[in-house]
PDB file of C-alpha atoms in Angstrom:
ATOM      1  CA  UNK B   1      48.691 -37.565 -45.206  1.00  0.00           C
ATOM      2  CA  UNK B   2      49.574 -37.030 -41.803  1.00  0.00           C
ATOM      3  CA  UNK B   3      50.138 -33.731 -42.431  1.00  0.00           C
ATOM      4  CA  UNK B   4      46.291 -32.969 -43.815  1.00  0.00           C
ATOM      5  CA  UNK B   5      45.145 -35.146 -40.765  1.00  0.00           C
ATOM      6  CA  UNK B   6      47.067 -32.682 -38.016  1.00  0.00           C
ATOM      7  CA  UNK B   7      45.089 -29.447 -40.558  1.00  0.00           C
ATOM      8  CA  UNK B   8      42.031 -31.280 -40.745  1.00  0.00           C
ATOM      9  CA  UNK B   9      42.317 -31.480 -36.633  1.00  0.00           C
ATOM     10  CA  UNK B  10      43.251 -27.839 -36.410  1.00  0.00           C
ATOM     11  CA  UNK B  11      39.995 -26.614 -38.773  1.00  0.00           C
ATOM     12  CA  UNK B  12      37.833 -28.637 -36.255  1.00  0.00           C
ATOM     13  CA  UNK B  13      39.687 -27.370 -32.820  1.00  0.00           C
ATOM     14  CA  UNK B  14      39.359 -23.787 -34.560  1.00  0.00           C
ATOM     15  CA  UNK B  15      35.595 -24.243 -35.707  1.00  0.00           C
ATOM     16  CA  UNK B  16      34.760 -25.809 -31.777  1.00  0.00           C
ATOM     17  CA  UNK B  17      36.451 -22.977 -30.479  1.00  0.00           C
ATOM     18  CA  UNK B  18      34.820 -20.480 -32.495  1.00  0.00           C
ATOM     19  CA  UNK B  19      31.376 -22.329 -31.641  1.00  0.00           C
ATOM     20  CA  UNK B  20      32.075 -22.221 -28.319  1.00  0.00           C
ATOM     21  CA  UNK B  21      32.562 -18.645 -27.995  1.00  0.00           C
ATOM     22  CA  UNK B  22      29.446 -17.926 -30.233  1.00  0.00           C
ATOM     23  CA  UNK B  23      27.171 -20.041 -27.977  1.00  0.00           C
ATOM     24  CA  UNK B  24      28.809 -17.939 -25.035  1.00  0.00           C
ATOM     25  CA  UNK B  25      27.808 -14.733 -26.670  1.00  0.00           C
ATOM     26  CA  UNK B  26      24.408 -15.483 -27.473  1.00  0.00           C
ATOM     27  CA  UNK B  27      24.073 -16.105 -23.724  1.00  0.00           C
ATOM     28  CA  UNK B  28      25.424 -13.527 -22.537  1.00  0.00           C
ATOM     29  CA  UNK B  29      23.616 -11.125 -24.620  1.00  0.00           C
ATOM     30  CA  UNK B  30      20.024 -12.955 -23.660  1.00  0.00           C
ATOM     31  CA  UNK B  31      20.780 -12.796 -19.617  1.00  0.00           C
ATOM     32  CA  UNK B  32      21.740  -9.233 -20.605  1.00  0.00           C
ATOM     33  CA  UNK B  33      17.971  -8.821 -22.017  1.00  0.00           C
ATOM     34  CA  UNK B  34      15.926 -11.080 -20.003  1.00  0.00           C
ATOM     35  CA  UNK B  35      18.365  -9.270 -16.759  1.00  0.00           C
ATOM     36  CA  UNK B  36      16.862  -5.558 -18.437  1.00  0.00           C
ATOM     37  CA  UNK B  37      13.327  -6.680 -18.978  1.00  0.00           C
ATOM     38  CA  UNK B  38      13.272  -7.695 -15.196  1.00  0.00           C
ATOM     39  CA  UNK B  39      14.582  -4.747 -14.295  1.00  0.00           C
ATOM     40  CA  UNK B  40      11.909  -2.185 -16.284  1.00  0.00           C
ATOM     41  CA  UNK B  41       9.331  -4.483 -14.442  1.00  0.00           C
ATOM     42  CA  UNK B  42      10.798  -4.227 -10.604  1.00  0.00           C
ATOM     43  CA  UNK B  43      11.179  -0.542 -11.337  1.00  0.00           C
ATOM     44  CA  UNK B  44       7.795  -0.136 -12.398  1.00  0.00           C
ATOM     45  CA  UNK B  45       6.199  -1.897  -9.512  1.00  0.00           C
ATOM     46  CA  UNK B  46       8.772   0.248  -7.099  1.00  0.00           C
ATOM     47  CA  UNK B  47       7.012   3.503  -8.568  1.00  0.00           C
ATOM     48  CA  UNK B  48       3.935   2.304  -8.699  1.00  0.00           C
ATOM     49  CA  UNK B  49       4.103   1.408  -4.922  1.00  0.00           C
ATOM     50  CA  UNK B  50       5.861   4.738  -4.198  1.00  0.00           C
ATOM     51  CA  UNK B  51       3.011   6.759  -5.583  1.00  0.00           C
ATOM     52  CA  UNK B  52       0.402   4.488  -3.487  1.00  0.00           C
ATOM     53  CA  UNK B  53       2.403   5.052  -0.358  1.00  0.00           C
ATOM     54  CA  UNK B  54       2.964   8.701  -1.248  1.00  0.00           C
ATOM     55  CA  UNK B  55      -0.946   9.288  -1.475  1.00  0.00           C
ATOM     56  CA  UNK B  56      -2.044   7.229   1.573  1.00  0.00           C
ATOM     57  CA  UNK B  57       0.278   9.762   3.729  1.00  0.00           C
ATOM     58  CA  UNK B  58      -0.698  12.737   2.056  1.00  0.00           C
ATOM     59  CA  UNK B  59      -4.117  11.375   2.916  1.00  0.00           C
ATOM     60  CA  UNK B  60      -3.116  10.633   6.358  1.00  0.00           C
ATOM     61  CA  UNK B  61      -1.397  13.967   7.125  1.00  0.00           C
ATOM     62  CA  UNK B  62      -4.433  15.753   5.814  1.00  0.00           C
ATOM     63  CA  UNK B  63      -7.089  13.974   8.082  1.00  0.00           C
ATOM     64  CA  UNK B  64      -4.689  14.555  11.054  1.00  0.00           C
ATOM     65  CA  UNK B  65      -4.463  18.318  10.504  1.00  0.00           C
ATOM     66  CA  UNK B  66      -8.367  18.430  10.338  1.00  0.00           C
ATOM     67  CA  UNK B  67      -9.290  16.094  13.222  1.00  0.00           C
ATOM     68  CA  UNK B  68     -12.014  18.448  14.947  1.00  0.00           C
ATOM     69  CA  UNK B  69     -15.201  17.684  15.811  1.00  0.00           C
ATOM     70  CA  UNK B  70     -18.083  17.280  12.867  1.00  0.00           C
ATOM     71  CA  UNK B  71     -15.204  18.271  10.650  1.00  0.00           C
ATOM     72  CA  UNK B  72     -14.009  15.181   8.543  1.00  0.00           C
ATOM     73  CA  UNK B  73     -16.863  13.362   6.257  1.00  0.00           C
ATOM     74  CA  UNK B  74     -17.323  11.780   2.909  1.00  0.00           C
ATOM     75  CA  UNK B  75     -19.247  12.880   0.512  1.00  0.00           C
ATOM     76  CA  UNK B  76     -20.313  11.922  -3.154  1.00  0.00           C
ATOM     77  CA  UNK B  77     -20.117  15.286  -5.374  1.00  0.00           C
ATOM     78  CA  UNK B  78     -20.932  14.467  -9.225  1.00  0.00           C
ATOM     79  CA  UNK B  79     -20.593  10.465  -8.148  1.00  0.00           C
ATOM     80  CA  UNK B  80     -17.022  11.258  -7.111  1.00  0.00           C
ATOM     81  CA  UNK B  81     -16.085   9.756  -3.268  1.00  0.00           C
ATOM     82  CA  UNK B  82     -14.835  13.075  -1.789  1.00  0.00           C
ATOM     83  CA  UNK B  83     -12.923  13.203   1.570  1.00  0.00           C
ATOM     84  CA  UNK B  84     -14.131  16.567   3.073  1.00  0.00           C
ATOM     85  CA  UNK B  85     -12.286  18.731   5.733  1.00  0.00           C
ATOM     86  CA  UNK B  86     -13.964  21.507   7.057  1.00  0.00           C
ATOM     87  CA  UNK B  87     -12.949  23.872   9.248  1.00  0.00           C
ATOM     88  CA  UNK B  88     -13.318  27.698  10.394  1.00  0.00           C
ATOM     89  CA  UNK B  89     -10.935  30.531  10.342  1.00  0.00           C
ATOM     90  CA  UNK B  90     -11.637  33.919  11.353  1.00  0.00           C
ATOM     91  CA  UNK B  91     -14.995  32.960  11.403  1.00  0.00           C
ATOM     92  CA  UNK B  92     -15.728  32.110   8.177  1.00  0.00           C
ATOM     93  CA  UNK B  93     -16.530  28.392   7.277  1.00  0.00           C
ATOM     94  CA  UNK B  94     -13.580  26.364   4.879  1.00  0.00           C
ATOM     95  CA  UNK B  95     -13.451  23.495   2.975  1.00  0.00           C
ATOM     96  CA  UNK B  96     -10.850  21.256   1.636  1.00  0.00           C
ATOM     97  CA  UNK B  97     -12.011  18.525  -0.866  1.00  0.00           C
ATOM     98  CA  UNK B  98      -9.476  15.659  -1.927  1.00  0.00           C
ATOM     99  CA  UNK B  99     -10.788  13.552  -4.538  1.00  0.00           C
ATOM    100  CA  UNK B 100      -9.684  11.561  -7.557  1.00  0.00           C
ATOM    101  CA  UNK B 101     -10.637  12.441 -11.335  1.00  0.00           C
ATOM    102  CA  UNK B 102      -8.934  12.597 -14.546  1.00  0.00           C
ATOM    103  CA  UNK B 103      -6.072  10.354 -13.785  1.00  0.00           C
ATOM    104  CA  UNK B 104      -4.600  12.035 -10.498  1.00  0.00           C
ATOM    105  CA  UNK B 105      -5.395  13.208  -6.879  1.00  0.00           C
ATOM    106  CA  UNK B 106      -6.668  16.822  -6.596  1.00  0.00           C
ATOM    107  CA  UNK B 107      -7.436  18.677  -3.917  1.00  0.00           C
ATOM    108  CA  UNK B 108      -9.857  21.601  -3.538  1.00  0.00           C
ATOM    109  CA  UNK B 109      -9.469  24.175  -0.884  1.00  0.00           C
ATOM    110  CA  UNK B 110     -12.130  26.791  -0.773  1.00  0.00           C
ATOM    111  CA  UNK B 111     -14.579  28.578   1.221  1.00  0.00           C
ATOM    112  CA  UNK B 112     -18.362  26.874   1.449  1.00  0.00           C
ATOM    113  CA  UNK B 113     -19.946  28.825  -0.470  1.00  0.00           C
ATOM    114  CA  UNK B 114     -17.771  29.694  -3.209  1.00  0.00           C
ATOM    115  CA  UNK B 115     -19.286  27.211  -6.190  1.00  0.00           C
ATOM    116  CA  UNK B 116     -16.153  25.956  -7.268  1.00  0.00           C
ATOM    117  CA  UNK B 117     -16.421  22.312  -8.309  1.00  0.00           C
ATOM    118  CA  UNK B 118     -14.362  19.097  -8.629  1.00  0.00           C
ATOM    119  CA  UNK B 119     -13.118  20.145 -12.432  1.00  0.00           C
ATOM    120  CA  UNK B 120     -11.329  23.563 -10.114  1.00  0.00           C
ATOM    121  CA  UNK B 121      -8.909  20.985  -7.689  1.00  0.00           C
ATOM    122  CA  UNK B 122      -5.579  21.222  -8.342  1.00  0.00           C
ATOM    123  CA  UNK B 123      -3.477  17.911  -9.132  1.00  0.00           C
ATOM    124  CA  UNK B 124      -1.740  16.770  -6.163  1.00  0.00           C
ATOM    125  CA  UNK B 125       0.345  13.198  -7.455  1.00  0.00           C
ATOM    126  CA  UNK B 126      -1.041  10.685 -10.401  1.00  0.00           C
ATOM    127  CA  UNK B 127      -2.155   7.312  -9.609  1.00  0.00           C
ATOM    128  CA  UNK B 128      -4.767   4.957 -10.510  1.00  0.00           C
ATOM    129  CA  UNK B 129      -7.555   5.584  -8.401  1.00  0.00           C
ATOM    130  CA  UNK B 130      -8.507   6.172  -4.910  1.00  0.00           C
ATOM    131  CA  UNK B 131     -11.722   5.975  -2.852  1.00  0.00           C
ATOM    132  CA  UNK B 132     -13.025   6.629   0.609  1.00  0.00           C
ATOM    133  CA  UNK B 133     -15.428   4.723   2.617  1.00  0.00           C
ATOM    134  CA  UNK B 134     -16.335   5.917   6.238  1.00  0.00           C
ATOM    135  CA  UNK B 135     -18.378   4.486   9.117  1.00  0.00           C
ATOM    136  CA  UNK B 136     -18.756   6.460  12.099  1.00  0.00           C
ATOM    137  CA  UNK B 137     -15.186   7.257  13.564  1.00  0.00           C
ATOM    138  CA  UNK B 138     -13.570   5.318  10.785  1.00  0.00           C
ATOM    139  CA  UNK B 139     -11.993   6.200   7.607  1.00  0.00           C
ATOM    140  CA  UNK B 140     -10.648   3.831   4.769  1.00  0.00           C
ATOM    141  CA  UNK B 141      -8.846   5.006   2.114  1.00  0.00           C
ATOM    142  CA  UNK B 142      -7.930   2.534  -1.117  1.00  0.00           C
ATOM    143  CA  UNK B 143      -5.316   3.597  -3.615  1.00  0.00           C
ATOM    144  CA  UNK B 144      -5.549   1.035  -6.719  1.00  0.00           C
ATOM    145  CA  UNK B 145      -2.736   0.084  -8.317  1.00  0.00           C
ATOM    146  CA  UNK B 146      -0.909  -3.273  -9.084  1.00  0.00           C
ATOM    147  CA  UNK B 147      -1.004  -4.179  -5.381  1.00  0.00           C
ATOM    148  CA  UNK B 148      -4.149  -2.037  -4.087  1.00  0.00           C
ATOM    149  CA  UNK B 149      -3.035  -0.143  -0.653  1.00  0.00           C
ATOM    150  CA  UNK B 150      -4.977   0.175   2.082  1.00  0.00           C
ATOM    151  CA  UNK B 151      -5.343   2.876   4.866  1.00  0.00           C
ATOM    152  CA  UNK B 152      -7.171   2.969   7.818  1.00  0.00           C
ATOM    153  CA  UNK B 153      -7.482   5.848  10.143  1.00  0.00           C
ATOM    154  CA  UNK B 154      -9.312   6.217  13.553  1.00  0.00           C
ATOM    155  CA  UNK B 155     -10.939   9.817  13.402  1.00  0.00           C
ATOM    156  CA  UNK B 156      -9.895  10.691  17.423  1.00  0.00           C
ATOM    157  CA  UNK B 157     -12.995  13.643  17.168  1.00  0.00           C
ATOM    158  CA  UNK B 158     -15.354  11.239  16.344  1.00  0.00           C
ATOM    159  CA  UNK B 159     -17.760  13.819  15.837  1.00  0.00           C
ATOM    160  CA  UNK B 160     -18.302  14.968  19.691  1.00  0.00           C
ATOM    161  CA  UNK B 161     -17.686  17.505  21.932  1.00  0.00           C
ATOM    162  CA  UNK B 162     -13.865  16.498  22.572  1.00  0.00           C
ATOM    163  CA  UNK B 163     -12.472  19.210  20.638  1.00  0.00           C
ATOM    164  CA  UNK B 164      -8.841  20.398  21.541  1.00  0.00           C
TER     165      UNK B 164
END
């Protein structure tokens, strides 16, 4: 009797034990897949904000190199917002569109009269969306995305006579 008591005691100290570790497993494997799903969605808001940050200085950059006079405008072309950069070398008249269509940035660089259109830009990054807004010396520029990023830029030329 005292013997079954002292098996009976070992079957339930085995079957706790046994319990014990399973309940231990199961949470370790669900922090392990919650910890993974967290993860994917950090990551995807780090790339998402990479590729907003990327475009804004692309943008940036761009405007900076074509800061003359009467030179940076934009437009609407095929009820696209188009950030236009003209400029003149060897005395004929360039322009450099960047836009957004199809899913990515593009950017168009081509002389004025060529006829080349927004379908002809060449994909710079993919994103969302971006748009342009301008009044008089200053230029926004909006990259949407899960946190929408915002640029603003001062254009120094401001359209007068106080080219370099």
């Amino acid at each position: 009797m005292k013997q079954q008591k002292q098996q009976n005691g070992q079957t339930m100290n085995l079957l706790f034990t046994m319990l014990l570790f399973l309940v231990f497993v199961l949470c370790a494997l669900f922090t392990v897949l919650i910890g993974g799903k967290v993860y994917e969605n950090i990551n995807s808001r780090i790339e998402e904000n990479y590729s907003g940050q990327v475009v804004l200085n692309y943008v940036a950059n761009k405007v900076r190199q074509g800061d003359r006079a009467d030179s940076v405008t934009v437009r609407e072309i095929e009820g696209v917002p188009v950030l236009e950069l003209s400029q003149q070398i060897n005395g004929s008249s360039y322009i450099t569109w960047i836009y957004y269509r199809d899913g990515a940035v593009r950017e168009l660089f081509t002389d004025a009269g060529s006829g080349l259109g927004l379908k002809d830009g060449l994909e710079i990054m993919e994103c969302r969306g971006l748009t342009f807004h301008q009044e008089d010396s200053l230029l926004e520029v909006q990259v949407e995305g899960a946190a929408d990023l915002r640029l603003f830029l001062n254009i120094r030329s401001g359209g007068g006579n106080d080219e370099e």
